[in-house]
Short mmCIF file of C-alpha atoms in Angstrom, two decimals:
data_model
loop_
_atom_site.label_atom_id
_atom_site.label_comp_id
_atom_site.label_asym_id
_atom_site.label_seq_id
_atom_site.Cartn_x
_atom_site.Cartn_y
_atom_site.Cartn_z
CA UNK A 136 6.18 87.27 56.64
CA UNK A 137 5.82 87.57 53.39
CA UNK A 138 8.51 84.85 52.53
CA UNK A 139 7.32 82.49 54.67
CA UNK A 140 3.25 82.80 52.84
CA UNK A 141 5.34 82.54 49.85
CA UNK A 142 6.95 79.43 50.80
CA UNK A 143 3.25 77.77 52.01
CA UNK A 144 1.98 78.99 48.50
CA UNK A 145 4.50 76.70 46.73
CA UNK A 146 4.56 74.17 49.32
CA UNK A 147 0.33 74.20 48.84
CA UNK A 148 1.02 74.03 45.12
CA UNK A 149 3.39 71.12 45.20
CA UNK A 150 0.94 69.56 47.21
CA UNK A 151 -1.90 70.11 44.96
CA UNK A 152 0.50 68.67 41.80
CA UNK A 153 1.43 65.80 43.82
CA UNK A 154 -2.41 64.79 44.56
CA UNK A 155 -3.20 65.53 40.61
CA UNK A 156 -0.44 63.83 39.07
CA UNK A 157 -1.39 60.91 41.96
CA UNK A 158 -5.47 60.82 40.96
CA UNK A 159 -4.14 60.60 37.27
CA UNK A 160 -2.15 57.76 37.89
CA UNK A 161 -5.12 56.16 39.52
CA UNK A 162 -7.51 56.98 37.25
CA UNK A 163 -5.22 55.74 34.57
CA UNK A 164 -4.66 52.34 36.38
CA UNK A 165 -8.53 52.28 36.68
CA UNK A 166 -8.74 52.73 33.07
CA UNK A 167 -6.08 49.61 32.49
CA UNK A 168 -8.06 47.18 34.53
CA UNK A 169 -11.61 48.21 33.03
CA UNK A 170 -9.73 47.49 29.68
CA UNK A 171 -7.82 44.62 31.05
CA UNK A 172 -11.04 43.02 32.37
CA UNK A 173 -13.02 43.90 29.08
CA UNK A 174 -10.31 42.32 27.42
CA UNK A 175 -10.61 39.35 29.55
CA UNK A 176 -14.55 38.96 28.92
CA UNK A 177 -14.08 39.36 25.08
CA UNK A 178 -11.15 36.52 25.14
CA UNK A 179 -13.64 34.09 27.34
CA UNK A 180 -16.64 35.01 25.00
CA UNK A 181 -14.30 34.27 21.88
CA UNK A 182 -12.99 31.16 23.58
CA UNK A 183 -16.47 29.78 24.47
CA UNK A 184 -17.77 30.40 21.04
CA UNK A 185 -14.96 28.66 19.61
CA UNK A 186 -15.63 25.61 22.18
CA UNK A 187 -19.20 25.42 20.74
CA UNK A 188 -18.12 25.44 17.34
CA UNK A 189 -15.47 22.69 17.84
CA UNK A 190 -18.62 20.60 19.81
CA UNK A 191 -20.84 21.54 16.85
CA UNK A 192 -18.06 19.94 14.59
CA UNK A 193 -17.36 16.91 16.48
CA UNK A 194 -21.19 15.98 16.37
CA UNK A 195 -21.87 16.60 12.98
CA UNK A 196 -18.60 14.37 12.01
CA UNK A 197 -20.04 11.62 14.45
CA UNK A 198 -23.01 11.76 12.98
CA UNK A 199 -21.61 11.79 9.57
CA UNK A 200 -19.46 8.64 10.83
CA UNK A 201 -22.59 6.97 12.12
CA UNK A 202 -24.81 7.58 9.45
CA UNK A 203 -22.31 5.86 6.67
CA UNK A 204 -23.98 3.27 4.49
CA UNK A 205 -21.73 0.80 6.28
CA UNK A 206 -22.40 1.60 9.87
CA UNK A 207 -26.21 2.12 8.93
CA UNK A 208 -26.02 -1.50 7.59
CA UNK A 209 -24.11 -2.80 10.72
CA UNK A 210 -26.21 -1.60 12.93
CA UNK A 211 -29.43 -1.88 11.07
CA UNK A 212 -28.91 -5.62 11.02
CA UNK A 213 -27.95 -6.29 14.44
CA UNK A 214 -31.28 -4.25 15.25
CA UNK A 215 -33.61 -6.34 13.35
CA UNK A 216 -31.75 -9.50 14.58
CA UNK A 217 -32.62 -8.49 18.02
CA UNK A 218 -36.25 -7.90 17.25
CA UNK A 219 -36.21 -11.43 15.45
CA UNK A 220 -34.48 -12.63 18.40
CA UNK A 221 -37.43 -10.62 20.90
CA UNK A 222 -40.38 -11.90 18.78
CA UNK A 223 -39.43 -15.92 18.15
CA UNK A 224 -38.00 -16.38 21.81
CA UNK A 225 -41.79 -15.78 24.28
CA UNK A 226 -43.35 -18.55 21.54
CA UNK A 227 -40.79 -21.19 22.30
CA UNK A 228 -40.81 -20.50 25.82
CA UNK A 229 -44.73 -20.85 26.27
CA UNK A 230 -44.78 -24.01 24.02
CA UNK A 231 -42.66 -25.77 25.97
CA UNK A 232 -44.23 -24.29 29.66
CA UNK A 233 -47.53 -25.73 28.67
CA UNK A 234 -46.21 -29.02 28.16
CA UNK A 235 -44.70 -28.62 31.66
CA UNK A 236 -42.99 -25.72 33.68
CA UNK A 237 -39.59 -27.48 33.61
CA UNK A 238 -39.14 -27.75 29.87
CA UNK A 239 -38.73 -23.69 30.26
CA UNK A 240 -34.98 -23.52 29.36
CA UNK A 241 -35.44 -25.62 26.20
CA UNK A 242 -36.54 -22.20 24.30
CA UNK A 243 -33.87 -20.19 25.12
CA UNK A 244 -31.22 -22.86 24.30
CA UNK A 245 -32.46 -23.87 21.11
CA UNK A 246 -32.69 -20.32 19.70
CA UNK A 247 -29.39 -19.41 21.64
CA UNK A 248 -28.15 -22.85 19.93
CA UNK A 249 -28.80 -20.82 16.76
CA UNK A 250 -27.11 -17.84 17.56
CA UNK A 251 -23.84 -19.11 19.28
CA UNK A 252 -23.44 -21.19 16.22
CA UNK A 253 -24.00 -18.15 13.86
CA UNK A 254 -21.75 -16.43 16.53
CA UNK A 255 -19.00 -18.99 15.84
CA UNK A 256 -19.29 -18.55 12.26
CA UNK A 257 -18.25 -14.92 12.63
CA UNK A 258 -15.07 -16.43 14.86
CA UNK A 259 -14.33 -18.52 12.18
CA UNK A 260 -14.00 -16.15 9.13
CA UNK A 261 -12.15 -13.71 11.79
CA UNK A 262 -9.44 -16.16 12.69
CA UNK A 263 -9.65 -17.70 9.16
CA UNK A 264 -10.26 -21.24 10.25
CA UNK A 265 -10.51 -23.86 7.47
CA UNK A 266 -14.07 -23.37 5.45
CA UNK A 267 -15.50 -26.83 6.22
CA UNK A 268 -15.31 -25.26 9.79
CA UNK A 269 -17.77 -22.70 8.98
CA UNK A 270 -19.78 -24.57 6.91
CA UNK A 271 -20.45 -27.10 9.89
CA UNK A 272 -21.09 -23.94 12.05
CA UNK A 273 -23.45 -22.84 9.47
CA UNK A 274 -25.28 -26.20 9.61
CA UNK A 275 -25.51 -26.35 13.25
CA UNK A 276 -26.93 -22.74 13.44
CA UNK A 277 -29.68 -23.57 10.70
CA UNK A 278 -30.43 -26.82 12.32
CA UNK A 279 -31.15 -25.05 15.43
CA UNK A 280 -33.06 -22.34 13.85
CA UNK A 281 -35.30 -24.74 11.74
CA UNK A 282 -36.44 -26.59 14.80
CA UNK A 283 -37.21 -23.06 16.54
CA UNK A 284 -39.44 -22.11 13.27
CA UNK A 285 -41.01 -25.30 13.12
CA UNK A 286 -41.58 -24.68 16.85
CA UNK A 287 -43.12 -21.43 16.42
CA UNK A 288 -45.25 -22.45 13.44
CA UNK A 289 -46.71 -25.60 15.76
CA UNK A 290 -47.64 -23.06 18.65
CA UNK A 291 -48.86 -20.25 16.24
CA UNK A 292 -51.42 -22.65 14.84
CA UNK A 293 -52.09 -23.57 18.17
CA UNK A 294 -53.95 -20.28 18.58
CA UNK A 295 -56.81 -21.59 17.32
CA UNK A 296 -58.01 -23.32 20.78
CA UNK A 297 -57.57 -19.16 22.18
CA UNK A 298 -60.25 -18.22 19.80
CA UNK A 299 -58.17 -16.92 17.13
CA UNK A 300 -59.21 -17.91 13.87
CA UNK A 301 -57.66 -20.59 11.51
CA UNK A 302 -56.47 -17.58 9.08
CA UNK A 303 -54.83 -15.83 11.60
CA UNK A 304 -53.51 -18.31 13.14
CA UNK A 305 -52.13 -19.59 10.35
CA UNK A 306 -50.66 -16.27 9.40
CA UNK A 307 -49.12 -16.07 12.96
CA UNK A 308 -47.28 -19.56 12.81
CA UNK A 309 -45.64 -18.30 9.57
CA UNK A 310 -44.76 -15.27 10.86
CA UNK A 311 -42.98 -16.84 13.93
CA UNK A 312 -41.25 -19.05 12.00
CA UNK A 313 -40.16 -16.27 9.29
CA UNK A 314 -38.63 -14.05 12.60
CA UNK A 315 -36.70 -17.49 13.74
CA UNK A 316 -35.29 -18.61 10.69
CA UNK A 317 -34.90 -14.61 9.60
CA UNK A 318 -32.65 -13.46 12.50
CA UNK A 319 -29.93 -16.46 11.88
CA UNK A 320 -30.04 -15.92 7.83
CA UNK A 321 -30.06 -12.07 8.04
CA UNK A 322 -26.66 -12.34 10.69
CA UNK A 323 -24.87 -14.68 7.97
CA UNK A 324 -25.89 -12.17 5.07
CA UNK A 325 -24.34 -9.56 7.57
CA UNK A 326 -21.03 -11.70 7.77
CA UNK A 327 -20.77 -12.63 4.24
CA UNK A 328 -21.25 -8.78 3.45
CA UNK A 329 -18.24 -8.18 6.07
CA UNK A 330 -16.07 -10.52 5.39
CA UNK A 331 -15.81 -9.38 1.14
CA UNK A 332 -15.54 -5.57 1.98
CA UNK A 333 -12.71 -6.93 4.51
CA UNK A 334 -11.33 -8.52 1.45
CA UNK A 335 -11.65 -5.70 -1.18
CA UNK A 336 -10.41 -2.86 1.33
CA UNK A 337 -6.86 -3.02 0.23
CA UNK A 338 -7.16 -4.73 -2.97
CA UNK A 339 -3.34 -3.43 -3.75
CA UNK A 340 -1.90 -5.65 -0.51
CA UNK A 341 -4.30 -8.59 -1.28
CA UNK A 342 -2.55 -8.43 -4.93
CA UNK A 343 0.66 -8.59 -3.54
CA UNK A 344 0.18 -11.30 -0.70
CA UNK A 345 -1.24 -13.20 -4.13
CA UNK A 346 1.61 -12.65 -6.28
CA UNK A 347 3.91 -13.84 -3.12
CA UNK A 348 2.27 -16.87 -2.21
CA UNK A 349 2.94 -17.22 -6.36
CA UNK A 350 6.63 -16.50 -6.17
CA UNK A 351 7.06 -19.18 -3.59
CA UNK A 352 5.21 -21.47 -5.14
CA UNK A 353 7.03 -21.41 -8.07
CA UNK A 354 10.93 -20.84 -6.85
CA UNK A 355 10.34 -23.71 -4.93
CA UNK A 356 8.85 -25.97 -7.83
CA UNK A 357 11.94 -24.63 -9.82
CA UNK A 358 14.42 -25.22 -7.23
CA UNK A 359 13.82 -28.43 -5.06
CA UNK A 360 16.87 -28.53 -3.78
CA UNK A 361 17.30 -25.39 -2.35
CA UNK A 362 14.36 -25.64 -0.79
CA UNK A 363 15.20 -28.41 0.83
CA UNK A 364 18.10 -27.18 2.10
CA UNK A 365 16.14 -24.01 3.00
CA UNK A 366 13.93 -25.72 5.31
CA UNK A 367 16.83 -27.55 7.38
CA UNK A 368 18.51 -24.84 8.07
CA UNK A 369 15.34 -22.90 9.62
CA UNK A 370 14.47 -25.95 11.09
CA UNK A 371 18.40 -26.38 12.63
CA UNK A 372 18.36 -22.65 13.54
CA UNK A 373 17.06 -21.45 16.75
CA UNK A 374 13.46 -19.85 16.02
CA UNK A 375 13.27 -16.62 15.06
CA UNK A 376 16.84 -16.49 14.73
CA UNK A 377 17.21 -16.79 10.75
CA UNK A 378 14.60 -15.49 8.36
CA UNK A 379 13.37 -17.19 4.96
CA UNK A 380 15.09 -14.95 3.08
CA UNK A 381 18.58 -15.53 4.76
CA UNK A 382 18.17 -19.30 4.84
CA UNK A 383 17.42 -19.32 1.16
CA UNK A 384 20.33 -17.10 0.29
CA UNK A 385 22.73 -19.35 2.59
CA UNK A 386 20.96 -22.26 0.72
CA UNK A 387 21.62 -21.43 -2.59
CA UNK A 388 25.20 -21.00 -1.70
CA UNK A 389 25.66 -24.44 -0.34
CA UNK A 390 23.43 -26.17 -3.07
CA UNK A 391 25.08 -24.03 -5.90
CA UNK A 392 28.25 -22.96 -5.16
CA UNK A 393 27.45 -19.57 -6.32
CA UNK A 394 26.12 -16.08 -5.34
CA UNK A 395 22.35 -16.15 -5.47
CA UNK A 396 21.10 -16.65 -8.79
CA UNK A 397 24.46 -17.67 -10.34
CA UNK A 398 24.85 -21.67 -11.01
CA UNK A 399 27.82 -23.62 -12.46
CA UNK A 400 26.56 -23.56 -16.14
CA UNK A 401 25.88 -19.44 -16.10
CA UNK A 402 29.09 -19.22 -14.91
CA UNK A 403 30.45 -21.54 -17.93
CA UNK A 404 28.32 -19.42 -20.52
CA UNK A 405 29.63 -16.39 -19.22
CA UNK A 406 32.89 -17.55 -19.66
CA UNK A 407 32.66 -18.91 -22.93
CA UNK A 408 30.57 -15.58 -24.05
CA UNK A 409 33.84 -13.52 -22.36
CA UNK A 410 36.11 -15.69 -24.44
CA UNK A 411 34.15 -15.09 -27.63
CA UNK A 412 33.68 -11.48 -27.25
CA UNK A 413 37.77 -11.02 -26.57
CA UNK A 414 38.68 -13.19 -29.62
CA UNK A 415 36.75 -11.25 -31.89
CA UNK A 416 37.89 -7.83 -30.27
CA UNK A 417 41.56 -9.15 -30.81
CA UNK A 418 41.25 -9.71 -34.16
CA UNK A 419 39.63 -6.86 -35.70
CA UNK A 420 39.81 -4.25 -32.54
CA UNK A 421 36.87 -2.66 -33.55
CA UNK A 422 34.98 -0.59 -30.67
CA UNK A 423 32.10 1.85 -31.41
CA UNK A 424 34.67 4.39 -30.17
CA UNK A 425 36.73 3.66 -33.48
CA UNK A 426 34.11 3.22 -35.51
CA UNK A 427 32.84 6.72 -34.82
CA UNK A 428 36.44 8.20 -34.98
CA UNK A 429 36.38 6.47 -38.67
CA UNK A 430 33.51 8.11 -39.75
CA UNK A 431 34.55 11.73 -38.50
CA UNK A 432 38.10 11.04 -39.88
CA UNK A 433 36.67 9.99 -43.49
CA UNK A 434 34.67 13.13 -42.99
CA UNK A 435 37.54 15.20 -42.64
CA UNK A 436 40.23 13.86 -44.95
CA UNK A 437 37.97 11.89 -47.55
CA UNK A 438 37.90 8.43 -48.79
CA UNK A 439 41.29 8.30 -49.91
CA UNK A 440 43.28 10.77 -47.66
CA UNK A 441 46.88 9.74 -45.92
CA UNK A 442 48.71 7.30 -47.13
CA UNK A 443 49.89 4.05 -46.80
CA UNK A 444 52.34 3.18 -44.43
CA UNK A 445 53.82 -0.09 -45.82
CA UNK A 446 55.00 -2.43 -43.08
CA UNK A 447 53.91 -0.21 -40.45
CA UNK A 448 50.62 -1.32 -41.18
CA UNK A 449 48.78 2.19 -41.92
CA UNK A 450 45.73 2.13 -43.77
CA UNK A 451 44.17 5.62 -43.74
CA UNK A 452 41.86 5.14 -46.43
CA UNK A 453 38.68 3.40 -46.03
CA UNK A 454 38.84 -0.49 -47.03
CA UNK A 455 36.54 -1.83 -49.36
CA UNK A 456 36.31 -4.84 -47.96
CA UNK A 457 35.57 -3.57 -43.82
CA UNK A 458 35.70 -0.71 -41.62
CA UNK A 459 38.63 1.68 -42.01
CA UNK A 460 41.58 0.17 -40.78
CA UNK A 461 41.10 -3.33 -41.81
CA UNK A 462 43.26 -5.71 -39.60
CA UNK A 463 46.83 -4.62 -39.60
CA UNK A 464 49.59 -6.68 -41.47
CA UNK A 465 51.23 -6.90 -38.20
CA UNK A 466 48.35 -8.76 -36.68
CA UNK A 467 48.49 -12.76 -36.84
CA UNK A 468 46.22 -15.73 -36.01
CA UNK A 469 44.83 -15.98 -32.69
CA UNK A 470 46.53 -18.56 -30.56
CA UNK A 471 43.40 -19.92 -29.35
CA UNK A 472 39.74 -19.11 -28.18
CA UNK A 473 39.97 -16.28 -25.77
CA UNK A 474 43.64 -15.34 -26.28
CA UNK A 475 44.99 -12.36 -27.78
CA UNK A 476 47.27 -12.63 -31.05
CA UNK A 477 50.50 -13.93 -30.93
CA UNK A 478 53.13 -11.17 -30.52
CA UNK A 479 56.19 -13.30 -30.60
CA UNK A 480 56.76 -12.65 -33.75
CA UNK A 481 56.12 -8.98 -34.37
CA UNK A 482 57.66 -8.03 -30.94
CA UNK A 483 60.61 -9.04 -31.76
CA UNK A 484 60.70 -7.02 -35.24
CA UNK A 485 63.27 -3.62 -35.58
CA UNK A 486 61.19 -0.50 -35.89
CA UNK A 487 60.51 0.91 -39.09
CA UNK A 488 60.74 4.16 -39.96
CA UNK A 489 57.68 6.48 -39.96
CA UNK A 490 55.98 7.04 -43.24
CA UNK A 491 55.54 10.11 -44.25
CA UNK A 492 51.83 9.89 -44.97
CA UNK A 493 51.09 8.61 -41.87
CA UNK A 494 52.83 11.68 -40.34
CA UNK A 495 50.49 13.90 -42.64
CA UNK A 496 47.68 12.26 -41.11
CA UNK A 497 48.43 12.81 -37.78
CA UNK A 498 49.28 16.28 -38.51
CA UNK A 499 45.85 16.91 -39.82
CA UNK A 500 44.67 15.26 -36.87
CA UNK A 501 46.26 17.54 -34.62
CA UNK A 502 44.59 20.45 -36.79
CA UNK A 503 41.01 19.07 -36.23
CA UNK A 504 41.83 18.65 -32.77
CA UNK A 505 42.81 21.93 -31.71
CA UNK A 506 46.76 21.41 -31.15
CA UNK A 507 48.89 18.42 -30.70
CA UNK A 508 48.15 18.56 -26.70
CA UNK A 509 45.22 17.01 -27.70
CA UNK A 510 46.73 14.01 -29.27
CA UNK A 511 46.71 10.49 -27.59
CA UNK A 512 47.94 7.36 -28.78
CA UNK A 513 44.06 5.99 -28.90
CA UNK A 514 43.40 8.41 -31.69
CA UNK A 515 46.33 8.45 -33.84
CA UNK A 516 45.79 4.68 -33.69
CA UNK A 517 42.30 5.13 -35.01
CA UNK A 518 43.23 7.98 -37.18
CA UNK A 519 46.01 5.76 -38.88
CA UNK A 520 45.47 2.10 -38.66
CA UNK A 521 48.46 0.93 -36.46
CA UNK A 522 49.74 -1.02 -33.52
CA UNK A 523 49.99 1.28 -30.39
CA UNK A 524 53.54 1.24 -30.47
CA UNK A 525 53.85 2.50 -33.79
CA UNK A 526 50.75 5.11 -33.07
CA UNK A 527 52.89 6.19 -29.81
CA UNK A 528 56.09 7.27 -32.39
CA UNK A 529 53.99 9.18 -34.86
CA UNK A 530 52.48 11.29 -31.71
CA UNK A 531 55.89 12.05 -30.50
CA UNK A 532 57.14 12.93 -33.97
CA UNK A 533 54.17 15.34 -34.41
CA UNK A 534 54.51 16.80 -31.34
CA UNK A 535 58.38 17.28 -31.29
CA UNK A 536 58.03 18.73 -34.96
CA UNK A 537 55.07 21.53 -33.52
CA UNK A 538 58.30 22.58 -30.50
CA UNK A 539 61.14 23.05 -33.09
#
């Protein structure tokens, strides 16, 4: 019995513990739900605050955009023009209706003609029509407005028949005439301002277009034959398949027979210049690099260093008559313009022995350069002032001495 009771107590305790855990779990769930619900509400409030701030910013941006001087001027002018039309049109209608009721459309027609012609000026500016079209439309608009202004002035003076004093009737007539003329005039001034504003909006683009037009005009005036050929190519090709620049390049080749910018005279002048330069270099064998090496060697060995290789054509010292090295004795006169020296005699001469002075100069050059492996036919030729074949022999001889 006691064991049964003990077992029962353990079961009750286990059930109580289970109920406690279940209640704690449910309480935790309720707390989590409340926290989640509170977070959602806070997020919704924050989102509503952000949306209100965005709407305020959008309204402020719209106000700022609408209240710019340009918008105020454009919209204000249109409002003023509308008021002018509303003030002048009734007087015209009453004037013609007083004559006969069938004349009612004349007033709106005259007033409308002035406004339609003014709108035509704006359209002509937008489409960049010729200037005479714009001035014709302006003349028609002002003529219709002037006719309507005269009618309104006469109507204002006729108010004396309705008990208005003569002075007030004249003021009314002048006011009606002013608003009748002022509306189209204000609209025309508005159009002028907008046109000038559009032309100055992008000055860089306008300057580029002007420079491009000037370049095109000068190119066509200078190369008329090429321009005519370009026109032929553009007309011969299907529309849109050939660009003007490609057509100009092909036209240049057809007329001048050379790449763009090159003519027969340019090629002839270039060949003459290259021939002159080749002749001078072949005679003097002077280059900027050679002059720099000569100055270096003069500093290293002194103006009297080296020796004379005799027939080998050496000249280690700096001659008084020109740059170091002078003109070797082995060189002959040029065979002609643009041709190198005539080697027919020197190439058949037997090899002459290496001069000791030349070998000494090359050894010093190797020491200055940091080793014989740095010797080359060119720097030996520059140091000694001899032909390439003699320089090669000097270089090989010094290298052989170093190995031995």
